[in-house]
């Protein structure tokens, strides 16, 4: 396999990398395991991913963990995912602190199980001063829902005659300080966005990888960054 790491230009690292971590179920099915085993293996990928991202100097990594449409899965898978998320934060909080990770969460609060919401809040508050990297967990997240929640919040406090601008819209998002996405990576060979960060992806470079998420390694991240660095980002100019 080509050594992608050595060809990365350190002066052109994407500031914000968003990842659609897809393929856990197919990974498990191929191995005759339960889908939840696939999700468990998928969660194990996050810690090494943080290390590689920090070493590359990526500023923000957004991870799509549960979509507003994932409620349509069987109840047992949904509850298993909530338990897994809570367990992930409980067991990794010390490591997250040690690595200087600031955890933020994007998503609609309603419908989150109380236990999961409680752990999320405590991780957000205990890591808020960390500066090495921002990890944006997208939980019960939908791009359309984020825009709707934002517009409705703004309407609530709108002064008469006031109009909504791009700048004001951004301030209504779940985590207003996050920059636009530079690089979107989706694993599992699906070529779609699945309602992820619709606004923030407007000028992102899209990289689709054939690997199933539980098999994702640092090499795949290096490869995606090399691909990103080959792109000519014009933003509508010439
Ligand atoms: C992604 O893996 C994880 C979540 C959506 C929570 P999937 O569970 O979608 O895996 P596939 O796409 O069925 O293989
Ligand atoms: C997107 O994957 C959501 C997450 C990775 C959390 P899905 O597996 O839910 O998306 P579709 O159904 O293939 O579009
Ligand atoms: Mg999927």
mmCIF file of C-alpha atoms and ligand atoms in Angstrom:
data_model
loop_
_atom_site.group_PDB
_atom_site.id
_atom_site.type_symbol
_atom_site.label_atom_id
_atom_site.label_comp_id
_atom_site.label_asym_id
_atom_site.label_seq_id
_atom_site.Cartn_x
_atom_site.Cartn_y
_atom_site.Cartn_z
ATOM 1 C CA UNK A 1 0.000 0.000 0.000
ATOM 2 C CA UNK A 2 1.232 3.464 -0.883
ATOM 3 C CA UNK A 3 2.597 5.507 2.006
ATOM 4 C CA UNK A 4 0.190 8.425 1.912
ATOM 5 C CA UNK A 5 1.460 10.000 5.115
ATOM 6 C CA UNK A 6 4.747 11.140 3.602
ATOM 7 C CA UNK A 7 3.062 12.909 0.711
ATOM 8 C CA UNK A 8 0.834 15.084 2.946
ATOM 9 C CA UNK A 9 1.568 18.820 2.727
ATOM 10 C CA UNK A 10 1.603 20.062 6.350
ATOM 11 C CA UNK A 11 0.661 23.573 5.165
ATOM 12 C CA UNK A 12 -2.624 22.447 3.629
ATOM 13 C CA UNK A 13 -4.357 20.471 6.356
ATOM 14 C CA UNK A 14 -8.175 20.820 6.427
ATOM 15 C CA UNK A 15 -9.289 22.770 9.477
ATOM 16 C CA UNK A 16 -12.605 20.891 9.806
ATOM 17 C CA UNK A 17 -12.966 17.236 8.827
ATOM 18 C CA UNK A 18 -16.447 15.698 9.063
ATOM 19 C CA UNK A 19 -16.886 11.936 8.959
ATOM 20 C CA UNK A 20 -19.950 9.815 8.189
ATOM 21 C CA UNK A 21 -18.905 6.659 10.025
ATOM 22 C CA UNK A 22 -20.874 4.155 7.946
ATOM 23 C CA UNK A 23 -20.749 0.389 7.499
ATOM 24 C CA UNK A 24 -20.804 -1.011 11.045
ATOM 25 C CA UNK A 25 -23.791 -3.247 10.296
ATOM 26 C CA UNK A 26 -22.344 -4.684 7.084
ATOM 27 C CA UNK A 27 -19.012 -5.285 8.802
ATOM 28 C CA UNK A 28 -20.764 -7.312 11.501
ATOM 29 C CA UNK A 29 -22.976 -9.213 9.063
ATOM 30 C CA UNK A 30 -19.915 -10.269 7.045
ATOM 31 C CA UNK A 31 -18.429 -11.715 10.215
ATOM 32 C CA UNK A 32 -21.734 -13.297 11.321
ATOM 33 C CA UNK A 33 -21.809 -11.035 14.370
ATOM 34 C CA UNK A 34 -24.675 -8.907 15.672
ATOM 35 C CA UNK A 35 -25.000 -5.370 14.300
ATOM 36 C CA UNK A 36 -24.232 -4.068 17.790
ATOM 37 C CA UNK A 37 -20.868 -5.836 17.681
ATOM 38 C CA UNK A 38 -20.197 -3.773 14.582
ATOM 39 C CA UNK A 39 -21.100 -0.574 16.410
ATOM 40 C CA UNK A 40 -18.825 -1.575 19.303
ATOM 41 C CA UNK A 41 -15.911 -2.150 16.965
ATOM 42 C CA UNK A 42 -16.761 1.135 15.262
ATOM 43 C CA UNK A 43 -16.515 3.000 18.568
ATOM 44 C CA UNK A 44 -12.999 1.598 19.100
ATOM 45 C CA UNK A 45 -11.831 3.449 15.988
ATOM 46 C CA UNK A 46 -12.415 6.858 17.570
ATOM 47 C CA UNK A 47 -9.477 6.919 19.983
ATOM 48 C CA UNK A 48 -6.760 6.221 17.369
ATOM 49 C CA UNK A 49 -8.567 8.633 15.022
ATOM 50 C CA UNK A 50 -8.166 11.398 17.626
ATOM 51 C CA UNK A 51 -4.428 10.704 17.881
ATOM 52 C CA UNK A 52 -3.898 10.805 14.133
ATOM 53 C CA UNK A 53 -6.009 13.951 13.785
ATOM 54 C CA UNK A 54 -4.068 15.746 16.534
ATOM 55 C CA UNK A 55 -0.744 14.718 15.005
ATOM 56 C CA UNK A 56 -1.838 16.125 11.631
ATOM 57 C CA UNK A 57 -2.988 19.406 13.183
ATOM 58 C CA UNK A 58 -6.679 19.059 12.245
ATOM 59 C CA UNK A 59 -8.670 21.593 14.292
ATOM 60 C CA UNK A 60 -12.144 20.047 14.338
ATOM 61 C CA UNK A 61 -13.364 16.517 13.702
ATOM 62 C CA UNK A 62 -17.137 16.038 13.391
ATOM 63 C CA UNK A 63 -18.432 12.499 13.791
ATOM 64 C CA UNK A 64 -21.894 11.427 12.683
ATOM 65 C CA UNK A 65 -22.930 9.025 15.437
ATOM 66 C CA UNK A 66 -26.755 8.976 15.255
ATOM 67 C CA UNK A 67 -29.012 10.646 12.698
ATOM 68 C CA UNK A 68 -32.564 11.907 13.119
ATOM 69 C CA UNK A 69 -33.508 9.115 10.689
ATOM 70 C CA UNK A 70 -31.756 6.378 12.667
ATOM 71 C CA UNK A 71 -34.815 6.290 14.975
ATOM 72 C CA UNK A 72 -36.395 4.225 12.189
ATOM 73 C CA UNK A 73 -34.180 1.260 13.104
ATOM 74 C CA UNK A 74 -35.398 -1.587 15.341
ATOM 75 C CA UNK A 75 -35.834 -0.458 18.966
ATOM 76 C CA UNK A 76 -33.183 -2.924 20.155
ATOM 77 C CA UNK A 77 -30.538 -1.416 17.872
ATOM 78 C CA UNK A 78 -31.520 2.122 18.874
ATOM 79 C CA UNK A 79 -31.316 1.380 22.601
ATOM 80 C CA UNK A 80 -28.057 -0.507 22.078
ATOM 81 C CA UNK A 81 -26.593 2.547 20.351
ATOM 82 C CA UNK A 82 -27.587 4.813 23.260
ATOM 83 C CA UNK A 83 -26.010 2.431 25.760
ATOM 84 C CA UNK A 84 -22.875 2.246 23.666
ATOM 85 C CA UNK A 85 -22.597 6.025 23.461
ATOM 86 C CA UNK A 86 -22.972 6.397 27.226
ATOM 87 C CA UNK A 87 -20.409 3.656 27.803
ATOM 88 C CA UNK A 88 -18.030 5.263 25.326
ATOM 89 C CA UNK A 89 -18.046 8.592 27.152
ATOM 90 C CA UNK A 90 -17.860 6.970 30.602
ATOM 91 C CA UNK A 91 -14.918 4.786 29.722
ATOM 92 C CA UNK A 92 -13.028 7.317 27.605
ATOM 93 C CA UNK A 93 -13.439 10.531 29.574
ATOM 94 C CA UNK A 94 -9.995 10.268 31.250
ATOM 95 C CA UNK A 95 -8.279 9.583 27.926
ATOM 96 C CA UNK A 96 -10.218 12.422 26.274
ATOM 97 C CA UNK A 97 -9.003 14.788 29.027
ATOM 98 C CA UNK A 98 -5.427 13.555 28.808
ATOM 99 C CA UNK A 99 -5.360 14.148 25.070
ATOM 100 C CA UNK A 100 -6.684 17.713 25.447
ATOM 101 C CA UNK A 101 -9.871 17.065 23.468
ATOM 102 C CA UNK A 102 -12.734 19.549 23.710
ATOM 103 C CA UNK A 103 -15.992 17.662 23.206
ATOM 104 C CA UNK A 104 -18.984 19.483 21.745
ATOM 105 C CA UNK A 105 -22.277 17.927 20.643
ATOM 106 C CA UNK A 106 -24.534 18.795 17.726
ATOM 107 C CA UNK A 107 -28.076 17.494 17.649
ATOM 108 C CA UNK A 108 -31.616 17.889 18.904
ATOM 109 C CA UNK A 109 -31.899 17.358 22.649
ATOM 110 C CA UNK A 110 -35.441 16.094 22.653
ATOM 111 C CA UNK A 111 -35.805 12.285 22.633
ATOM 112 C CA UNK A 112 -32.302 11.730 24.010
ATOM 113 C CA UNK A 113 -32.448 9.208 26.867
ATOM 114 C CA UNK A 114 -31.864 11.055 30.177
ATOM 115 C CA UNK A 115 -28.806 8.986 31.093
ATOM 116 C CA UNK A 116 -27.109 9.666 27.753
ATOM 117 C CA UNK A 117 -27.957 13.379 27.935
ATOM 118 C CA UNK A 118 -26.523 13.591 31.472
ATOM 119 C CA UNK A 119 -23.202 12.007 30.501
ATOM 120 C CA UNK A 120 -22.958 14.182 27.406
ATOM 121 C CA UNK A 121 -23.464 17.331 29.491
ATOM 122 C CA UNK A 122 -20.800 16.350 31.972
ATOM 123 C CA UNK A 123 -18.263 15.544 29.212
ATOM 124 C CA UNK A 124 -18.962 18.860 27.474
ATOM 125 C CA UNK A 125 -18.498 20.846 30.663
ATOM 126 C CA UNK A 126 -15.423 18.990 31.909
ATOM 127 C CA UNK A 127 -13.580 19.329 28.572
ATOM 128 C CA UNK A 128 -14.560 22.888 27.662
ATOM 129 C CA UNK A 129 -11.118 24.369 28.391
ATOM 130 C CA UNK A 130 -9.223 21.791 26.307
ATOM 131 C CA UNK A 131 -7.487 23.195 23.249
ATOM 132 C CA UNK A 132 -5.711 20.427 21.294
ATOM 133 C CA UNK A 133 -8.660 19.505 19.076
ATOM 134 C CA UNK A 134 -12.455 19.867 18.981
ATOM 135 C CA UNK A 135 -14.466 16.668 18.661
ATOM 136 C CA UNK A 136 -18.002 17.432 17.515
ATOM 137 C CA UNK A 137 -20.231 14.430 18.187
ATOM 138 C CA UNK A 138 -23.360 14.596 16.056
ATOM 139 C CA UNK A 139 -25.997 12.785 18.065
ATOM 140 C CA UNK A 140 -29.670 12.796 17.081
ATOM 141 C CA UNK A 141 -28.427 15.102 14.351
ATOM 142 C CA UNK A 142 -30.096 16.020 11.071
ATOM 143 C CA UNK A 143 -28.983 18.832 8.770
ATOM 144 C CA UNK A 144 -32.577 19.856 8.069
ATOM 145 C CA UNK A 145 -33.454 19.738 11.773
ATOM 146 C CA UNK A 146 -30.463 21.948 12.628
ATOM 147 C CA UNK A 147 -31.608 24.581 10.140
ATOM 148 C CA UNK A 148 -35.229 24.382 11.317
ATOM 149 C CA UNK A 149 -34.282 24.521 15.008
ATOM 150 C CA UNK A 150 -32.074 27.517 14.251
ATOM 151 C CA UNK A 151 -34.701 29.412 12.256
ATOM 152 C CA UNK A 152 -37.322 28.778 14.925
ATOM 153 C CA UNK A 153 -34.997 29.916 17.714
ATOM 154 C CA UNK A 154 -34.236 33.078 15.762
ATOM 155 C CA UNK A 155 -37.941 33.754 15.041
ATOM 156 C CA UNK A 156 -38.607 33.562 18.745
ATOM 157 C CA UNK A 157 -36.378 36.533 19.508
ATOM 158 C CA UNK A 158 -36.691 38.360 16.205
ATOM 159 C CA UNK A 159 -37.258 42.114 16.376
ATOM 160 C CA UNK A 160 -39.878 43.598 14.079
ATOM 161 C CA UNK A 161 -38.525 44.123 10.563
ATOM 162 C CA UNK A 162 -35.295 42.212 11.293
ATOM 163 C CA UNK A 163 -34.124 39.880 8.515
ATOM 164 C CA UNK A 164 -32.105 36.699 8.785
ATOM 165 C CA UNK A 165 -28.575 36.808 7.333
ATOM 166 C CA UNK A 166 -25.974 34.072 6.860
ATOM 167 C CA UNK A 167 -24.050 35.381 9.845
ATOM 168 C CA UNK A 168 -27.112 35.387 12.109
ATOM 169 C CA UNK A 169 -28.113 31.936 10.845
ATOM 170 C CA UNK A 170 -24.734 30.492 11.815
ATOM 171 C CA UNK A 171 -25.165 31.860 15.304
ATOM 172 C CA UNK A 172 -28.305 29.731 15.674
ATOM 173 C CA UNK A 173 -26.594 26.412 14.933
ATOM 174 C CA UNK A 174 -26.079 23.786 17.628
ATOM 175 C CA UNK A 175 -22.392 24.762 18.009
ATOM 176 C CA UNK A 176 -22.121 28.268 16.510
ATOM 177 C CA UNK A 177 -18.340 28.540 16.741
ATOM 178 C CA UNK A 178 -17.667 25.628 14.366
ATOM 179 C CA UNK A 179 -16.219 26.597 10.970
ATOM 180 C CA UNK A 180 -17.554 25.248 7.663
ATOM 181 C CA UNK A 181 -16.489 21.720 6.778
ATOM 182 C CA UNK A 182 -13.398 21.520 4.536
ATOM 183 C CA UNK A 183 -13.306 17.766 4.017
ATOM 184 C CA UNK A 184 -16.165 15.268 4.284
ATOM 185 C CA UNK A 185 -15.245 11.596 4.449
ATOM 186 C CA UNK A 186 -17.880 8.885 4.117
ATOM 187 C CA UNK A 187 -16.928 5.254 4.556
ATOM 188 C CA UNK A 188 -18.711 2.094 3.333
ATOM 189 C CA UNK A 189 -18.876 2.964 -0.364
ATOM 190 C CA UNK A 190 -22.189 4.863 -0.227
ATOM 191 C CA UNK A 191 -22.187 8.068 -2.264
ATOM 192 C CA UNK A 192 -24.605 10.261 -0.345
ATOM 193 C CA UNK A 193 -24.750 12.833 2.410
ATOM 194 C CA UNK A 194 -27.710 11.346 4.345
ATOM 195 C CA UNK A 195 -28.870 14.707 5.767
ATOM 196 C CA UNK A 196 -25.477 15.543 7.300
ATOM 197 C CA UNK A 197 -24.419 19.193 7.912
ATOM 198 C CA UNK A 198 -26.257 20.487 4.851
ATOM 199 C CA UNK A 199 -25.339 24.124 5.448
ATOM 200 C CA UNK A 200 -21.755 23.560 6.585
ATOM 201 C CA UNK A 201 -20.951 21.236 3.667
ATOM 202 C CA UNK A 202 -21.749 23.870 1.018
ATOM 203 C CA UNK A 203 -18.125 24.033 -0.212
ATOM 204 C CA UNK A 204 -16.636 20.924 1.373
ATOM 205 C CA UNK A 205 -14.519 18.522 -0.645
ATOM 206 C CA UNK A 206 -16.191 15.101 -0.619
ATOM 207 C CA UNK A 207 -14.163 11.899 -0.325
ATOM 208 C CA UNK A 208 -15.932 8.533 -0.411
ATOM 209 C CA UNK A 209 -13.955 5.501 0.764
ATOM 210 C CA UNK A 210 -14.745 1.845 0.151
ATOM 211 C CA UNK A 211 -13.719 0.730 3.635
ATOM 212 C CA UNK A 212 -16.346 -0.221 6.243
ATOM 213 C CA UNK A 213 -16.029 2.007 9.321
ATOM 214 C CA UNK A 214 -14.763 -0.694 11.742
ATOM 215 C CA UNK A 215 -11.829 -1.298 9.355
ATOM 216 C CA UNK A 216 -10.911 2.409 9.117
ATOM 217 C CA UNK A 217 -7.257 3.124 9.988
ATOM 218 C CA UNK A 218 -4.898 6.108 10.019
ATOM 219 C CA UNK A 219 -3.897 5.125 6.472
ATOM 220 C CA UNK A 220 -7.431 5.848 5.268
ATOM 221 C CA UNK A 221 -7.343 9.279 6.869
ATOM 222 C CA UNK A 222 -3.972 10.012 5.254
ATOM 223 C CA UNK A 223 -5.353 8.879 1.902
ATOM 224 C CA UNK A 224 -8.415 11.123 2.224
ATOM 225 C CA UNK A 225 -6.214 14.103 3.093
ATOM 226 C CA UNK A 226 -3.957 13.441 0.093
ATOM 227 C CA UNK A 227 -7.061 13.359 -2.099
ATOM 228 C CA UNK A 228 -8.267 16.628 -0.520
ATOM 229 C CA UNK A 229 -4.904 18.261 -1.210
ATOM 230 C CA UNK A 230 -5.193 17.428 -4.917
ATOM 231 C CA UNK A 231 -8.453 19.356 -5.227
ATOM 232 C CA UNK A 232 -8.611 22.905 -6.548
ATOM 233 C CA UNK A 233 -10.998 24.725 -4.215
ATOM 234 C CA UNK A 234 -12.370 27.653 -6.145
ATOM 235 C CA UNK A 235 -15.408 28.697 -4.073
ATOM 236 C CA UNK A 236 -17.094 29.957 -7.189
ATOM 237 C CA UNK A 237 -14.159 32.122 -8.245
ATOM 238 C CA UNK A 238 -11.718 31.203 -11.023
HETATM 239 C C1 LIG B 1 -23.166 3.471 10.797
HETATM 240 O O1 LIG B 1 -23.209 2.128 10.491
HETATM 241 C C2 LIG B 1 -23.476 3.729 12.246
HETATM 242 C C3 LIG B 1 -24.804 4.310 12.505
HETATM 243 C C4 LIG B 1 -25.658 4.698 11.615
HETATM 244 C C5 LIG B 1 -25.181 4.445 13.895
HETATM 245 P P1 LIG B 1 -24.546 1.425 9.983
HETATM 246 O O2 LIG B 1 -25.251 0.859 11.163
HETATM 247 O O3 LIG B 1 -25.352 2.364 9.157
HETATM 248 O O4 LIG B 1 -23.965 0.266 9.103
HETATM 249 P P2 LIG B 1 -24.565 -0.279 7.729
HETATM 250 O O5 LIG B 1 -24.679 0.892 6.805
HETATM 251 O O6 LIG B 1 -25.884 -0.888 8.051
HETATM 252 O O7 LIG B 1 -23.561 -1.275 7.271
HETATM 253 C C1 LIG B 2 -25.667 7.970 8.238
HETATM 254 O O1 LIG B 2 -25.614 6.613 7.967
HETATM 255 C C2 LIG B 2 -25.795 8.202 9.708
HETATM 256 C C3 LIG B 2 -24.641 7.848 10.533
HETATM 257 C C4 LIG B 2 -23.487 7.396 10.126
HETATM 258 C C5 LIG B 2 -24.824 8.053 11.950
HETATM 259 P P1 LIG B 2 -26.917 5.751 7.605
HETATM 260 O O2 LIG B 2 -26.466 4.362 7.435
HETATM 261 O O3 LIG B 2 -27.970 6.002 8.620
HETATM 262 O O4 LIG B 2 -27.389 6.401 6.221
HETATM 263 P P2 LIG B 2 -28.196 5.770 5.009
HETATM 264 O O5 LIG B 2 -29.462 5.205 5.584
HETATM 265 O O6 LIG B 2 -27.339 4.719 4.405
HETATM 266 O O7 LIG B 2 -28.409 6.908 4.069
HETATM 267 MG MG1 LIG B 3 -25.405 2.757 7.178
#
